[in-house]
mmCIF file of C-alpha atoms in Angstrom:
data_model
loop_
_atom_site.group_PDB
_atom_site.id
_atom_site.type_symbol
_atom_site.label_atom_id
_atom_site.label_comp_id
_atom_site.label_asym_id
_atom_site.label_seq_id
_atom_site.Cartn_x
_atom_site.Cartn_y
_atom_site.Cartn_z
ATOM 1 C CA MET A 1423 0.018 -0.054 0.045
ATOM 2 C CA THR A 1424 1.182 2.787 -0.740
ATOM 3 C CA ARG A 1425 1.578 5.655 1.983
ATOM 4 C CA THR A 1426 0.220 9.401 1.833
ATOM 5 C CA LYS A 1427 3.256 11.335 2.435
ATOM 6 C CA VAL A 1428 3.032 14.664 4.916
ATOM 7 C CA LEU A 1429 5.674 17.140 5.060
ATOM 8 C CA TYR A 1430 5.316 19.192 7.920
ATOM 9 C CA LEU A 1431 7.497 22.371 8.014
ATOM 10 C CA ILE A 1432 8.460 24.415 10.421
ATOM 11 C CA ALA A 1433 10.986 27.411 11.201
ATOM 12 C CA GLY A 1434 13.149 25.918 13.045
ATOM 13 C CA ILE A 1435 12.890 22.963 15.217
ATOM 14 C CA GLY A 1436 13.967 23.893 19.042
ATOM 15 C CA VAL A 1437 12.619 22.465 22.458
ATOM 16 C CA GLY A 1438 8.869 24.746 22.575
ATOM 17 C CA GLY A 1439 5.454 24.694 22.541
ATOM 18 C CA ALA A 1440 4.680 23.999 19.034
ATOM 19 C CA GLU A 1441 7.733 21.622 18.558
ATOM 20 C CA LYS A 1442 6.561 19.563 20.804
ATOM 21 C CA LEU A 1443 3.019 18.825 19.613
ATOM 22 C CA LEU A 1444 5.272 19.600 15.882
ATOM 23 C CA LEU A 1445 6.445 16.023 17.661
ATOM 24 C CA ALA A 1446 4.214 14.022 18.930
ATOM 25 C CA MET A 1447 2.409 14.016 16.059
ATOM 26 C CA ALA A 1448 5.208 12.917 14.174
ATOM 27 C CA ARG A 1449 5.437 10.395 16.275
ATOM 28 C CA CYS A 1450 1.558 9.703 17.031
ATOM 29 C CA LEU A 1451 0.241 8.926 12.786
ATOM 30 C CA ASP A 1452 0.330 5.396 11.689
ATOM 31 C CA HIS A 1453 2.942 5.489 9.985
ATOM 32 C CA THR A 1454 1.452 2.565 7.838
ATOM 33 C CA ARG A 1455 -1.019 4.956 6.004
ATOM 34 C CA PHE A 1456 1.055 7.987 5.975
ATOM 35 C CA GLU A 1457 5.224 8.742 5.436
ATOM 36 C CA PRO A 1458 5.492 11.791 7.692
ATOM 37 C CA VAL A 1459 8.526 14.055 7.002
ATOM 38 C CA ILE A 1460 10.419 17.272 8.409
ATOM 39 C CA ALA A 1461 11.763 20.395 6.844
ATOM 40 C CA THR A 1462 12.992 23.279 9.661
ATOM 41 C CA LEU A 1463 14.251 26.535 7.919
ATOM 42 C CA THR A 1464 16.621 26.738 10.294
ATOM 43 C CA GLY A 1465 17.225 23.871 11.730
ATOM 44 C CA GLY A 1466 17.277 23.385 16.339
ATOM 45 C CA ASP A 1467 17.885 20.708 19.220
ATOM 46 C CA LEU A 1468 15.310 18.883 18.141
ATOM 47 C CA ILE A 1469 17.095 16.955 14.960
ATOM 48 C CA PRO A 1470 18.207 14.426 16.797
ATOM 49 C CA VAL A 1471 15.331 12.969 18.005
ATOM 50 C CA PHE A 1472 13.205 13.396 15.258
ATOM 51 C CA GLU A 1473 15.543 11.056 13.263
ATOM 52 C CA LYS A 1474 15.223 8.498 16.763
ATOM 53 C CA ALA A 1475 11.769 8.360 15.969
ATOM 54 C CA GLY A 1476 12.369 7.526 12.067
ATOM 55 C CA ILE A 1477 11.531 10.240 10.976
ATOM 56 C CA ARG A 1478 13.225 12.169 8.311
ATOM 57 C CA VAL A 1479 14.523 16.168 8.184
ATOM 58 C CA HIS A 1480 15.992 18.518 6.566
ATOM 59 C CA ASN A 1481 17.205 20.807 7.985
ATOM 60 C CA LEU A 1482 17.765 23.622 5.242
ATOM 61 C CA ASP A 1483 19.721 25.546 7.805
ATOM 62 C CA MET A 1484 18.920 29.220 6.337
ATOM 63 C CA LYS A 1485 20.900 31.117 8.450
ATOM 64 C CA HIS A 1486 17.618 33.532 9.962
ATOM 65 C CA LYS A 1487 13.837 33.119 9.197
ATOM 66 C CA LEU A 1488 14.356 35.864 6.398
ATOM 67 C CA ASP A 1489 16.852 34.357 4.808
ATOM 68 C CA LEU A 1490 16.247 33.850 1.030
ATOM 69 C CA ARG A 1491 18.577 31.808 0.401
ATOM 70 C CA GLY A 1492 16.648 29.265 1.784
ATOM 71 C CA ILE A 1493 13.594 29.306 -1.248
ATOM 72 C CA PRO A 1494 15.945 27.725 -3.496
ATOM 73 C CA LYS A 1495 17.195 25.044 -1.441
ATOM 74 C CA LEU A 1496 12.264 24.778 -0.837
ATOM 75 C CA ILE A 1497 11.497 24.911 -3.815
ATOM 76 C CA ALA A 1498 14.014 21.851 -4.545
ATOM 77 C CA MET A 1499 12.843 19.589 -1.272
ATOM 78 C CA PHE A 1500 9.435 20.317 -2.474
ATOM 79 C CA ARG A 1501 9.986 19.174 -5.543
ATOM 80 C CA LYS A 1502 11.906 16.632 -4.630
ATOM 81 C CA GLU A 1503 9.934 14.780 -1.561
ATOM 82 C CA ARG A 1504 6.476 16.023 -4.193
ATOM 83 C CA PRO A 1505 4.551 14.827 -0.819
ATOM 84 C CA GLU A 1506 0.489 14.954 -1.340
ATOM 85 C CA ILE A 1507 0.429 16.873 1.766
ATOM 86 C CA LEU A 1508 2.102 20.577 3.812
ATOM 87 C CA HIS A 1509 0.110 20.843 7.063
ATOM 88 C CA THR A 1510 3.090 23.970 7.729
ATOM 89 C CA HIS A 1511 3.398 25.513 11.226
ATOM 90 C CA ILE A 1512 4.582 29.061 12.830
ATOM 91 C CA VAL A 1513 4.201 32.601 10.383
ATOM 92 C CA TYR A 1514 7.123 32.814 8.908
ATOM 93 C CA SER A 1515 6.919 28.420 7.550
ATOM 94 C CA ASP A 1516 3.006 29.636 7.015
ATOM 95 C CA ILE A 1517 3.508 31.914 4.231
ATOM 96 C CA VAL A 1518 6.361 30.249 2.896
ATOM 97 C CA GLY A 1519 5.090 27.683 2.964
ATOM 98 C CA ARG A 1520 1.125 28.114 1.386
ATOM 99 C CA ILE A 1521 2.647 30.664 -1.776
ATOM 100 C CA LEU A 1522 5.498 27.902 -2.448
ATOM 101 C CA GLY A 1523 3.683 24.544 -2.311
ATOM 102 C CA LYS A 1524 1.425 26.102 -4.218
ATOM 103 C CA LEU A 1525 3.488 27.731 -6.788
ATOM 104 C CA CYS A 1526 5.532 23.474 -7.205
ATOM 105 C CA GLY A 1527 1.345 21.804 -7.325
ATOM 106 C CA ILE A 1528 1.669 20.603 -3.526
ATOM 107 C CA PRO A 1529 -2.057 19.194 -3.790
ATOM 108 C CA HIS A 1530 -3.656 20.529 -0.108
ATOM 109 C CA ILE A 1531 -1.840 22.599 2.661
ATOM 110 C CA VAL A 1532 -3.442 23.064 6.077
ATOM 111 C CA THR A 1533 -2.031 24.930 8.567
ATOM 112 C CA THR A 1534 -1.077 25.054 12.294
ATOM 113 C CA ILE A 1535 -1.406 27.894 13.924
ATOM 114 C CA HIS A 1536 -0.096 27.402 18.335
ATOM 115 C CA MET A 1537 -0.802 31.898 19.228
ATOM 116 C CA PHE A 1538 -0.854 34.553 18.514
ATOM 117 C CA GLU A 1539 3.037 35.746 17.617
ATOM 118 C CA PRO A 1540 2.966 39.294 17.566
ATOM 119 C CA ILE A 1541 4.690 39.710 14.472
ATOM 120 C CA ARG A 1542 0.626 38.558 12.792
ATOM 121 C CA GLY A 1543 -0.262 42.152 13.923
ATOM 122 C CA THR A 1544 1.818 43.721 12.353
ATOM 123 C CA TRP A 1545 0.713 45.546 8.854
ATOM 124 C CA LEU A 1546 2.446 43.638 6.838
ATOM 125 C CA TRP A 1547 2.374 40.189 7.987
ATOM 126 C CA LYS A 1548 -0.774 40.578 8.633
ATOM 127 C CA ARG A 1549 -1.994 41.647 5.218
ATOM 128 C CA LEU A 1550 0.428 38.329 3.660
ATOM 129 C CA ASP A 1551 -0.659 36.140 6.361
ATOM 130 C CA ARG A 1552 -4.750 36.646 5.528
ATOM 131 C CA TRP A 1553 -3.777 37.239 1.105
ATOM 132 C CA SER A 1554 -1.391 33.707 1.650
ATOM 133 C CA ALA A 1555 -4.430 32.305 4.573
ATOM 134 C CA ARG A 1556 -6.419 32.176 0.734
ATOM 135 C CA LEU A 1557 -4.200 28.493 -0.728
ATOM 136 C CA ASN A 1558 -5.251 26.709 2.013
ATOM 137 C CA ASP A 1559 -6.934 23.876 2.195
ATOM 138 C CA ALA A 1560 -7.782 23.630 6.033
ATOM 139 C CA LEU A 1561 -6.952 26.052 9.299
ATOM 140 C CA VAL A 1562 -6.070 25.289 11.904
ATOM 141 C CA ALA A 1563 -5.849 27.010 15.298
ATOM 142 C CA VAL A 1564 -4.750 26.017 18.846
ATOM 143 C CA SER A 1565 -7.234 26.904 21.525
ATOM 144 C CA ASP A 1566 -10.745 29.189 20.864
ATOM 145 C CA GLU A 1567 -7.820 32.373 22.317
ATOM 146 C CA VAL A 1568 -6.218 31.362 18.975
ATOM 147 C CA LYS A 1569 -9.315 31.844 16.750
ATOM 148 C CA ARG A 1570 -9.775 34.591 18.034
ATOM 149 C CA ALA A 1571 -7.065 36.613 17.792
ATOM 150 C CA VAL A 1572 -6.269 35.309 13.711
ATOM 151 C CA VAL A 1573 -9.776 36.518 13.161
ATOM 152 C CA ASP A 1574 -10.413 39.487 15.630
ATOM 153 C CA ILE A 1575 -6.207 40.841 15.067
ATOM 154 C CA GLU A 1576 -5.676 39.012 11.290
ATOM 155 C CA GLY A 1577 -8.781 39.235 9.865
ATOM 156 C CA LEU A 1578 -8.756 35.756 8.630
ATOM 157 C CA PRO A 1579 -12.408 34.261 8.058
ATOM 158 C CA GLU A 1580 -14.109 33.140 10.814
ATOM 159 C CA GLU A 1581 -15.351 30.454 9.375
ATOM 160 C CA ARG A 1582 -12.504 28.899 7.574
ATOM 161 C CA VAL A 1583 -10.550 29.134 11.519
ATOM 162 C CA GLU A 1584 -11.538 25.117 13.352
ATOM 163 C CA VAL A 1585 -10.051 25.590 16.173
ATOM 164 C CA ILE A 1586 -8.591 21.529 17.446
ATOM 165 C CA GLN A 1587 -7.453 21.813 21.184
ATOM 166 C CA ASN A 1588 -3.901 20.659 21.917
ATOM 167 C CA ALA A 1589 -4.497 18.111 23.836
ATOM 168 C CA ILE A 1590 -0.800 16.219 23.287
ATOM 169 C CA GLU A 1591 0.840 15.273 25.931
ATOM 170 C CA PHE A 1592 4.512 15.482 25.265
ATOM 171 C CA GLN A 1593 7.519 13.447 27.578
ATOM 172 C CA THR A 1594 10.430 15.775 27.603
ATOM 173 C CA PRO A 1595 12.627 13.854 24.942
#
């Protein structure tokens, strides 16, 4: 049976809440039906933990999230991996992932919004996030509070944002 490849894109995978949730999701995914692959823009301390769990990690090794030299690497990785689903996490990864994922022909794009990051409220990022969110098949907030923030402050359409409570227990690697 062919497994569905799910590529998770995140800015970095240091030890934080979004990163822990991503690790738990990738570990708990039914690996007989799905093939999880992680792409991190800037690397992070959890790379060996993901790899130990049998999850491949692409470290694009960007110097920072806005390092534009990583864009060609990301496009090449999308084309090589050819995922069925792109699942983005954290605002810069969301915006860049949505746009490049759509341009590279990834069929399904999902974003999990973990928190209202202050940058989401700035004029440029608010507009980029709202515009690129149109490319999503699904927008998921981890709590009602996060949904309210992105709907009220960013103007994301309320009916497009679903809440799936972050209820995954994480144990330190």
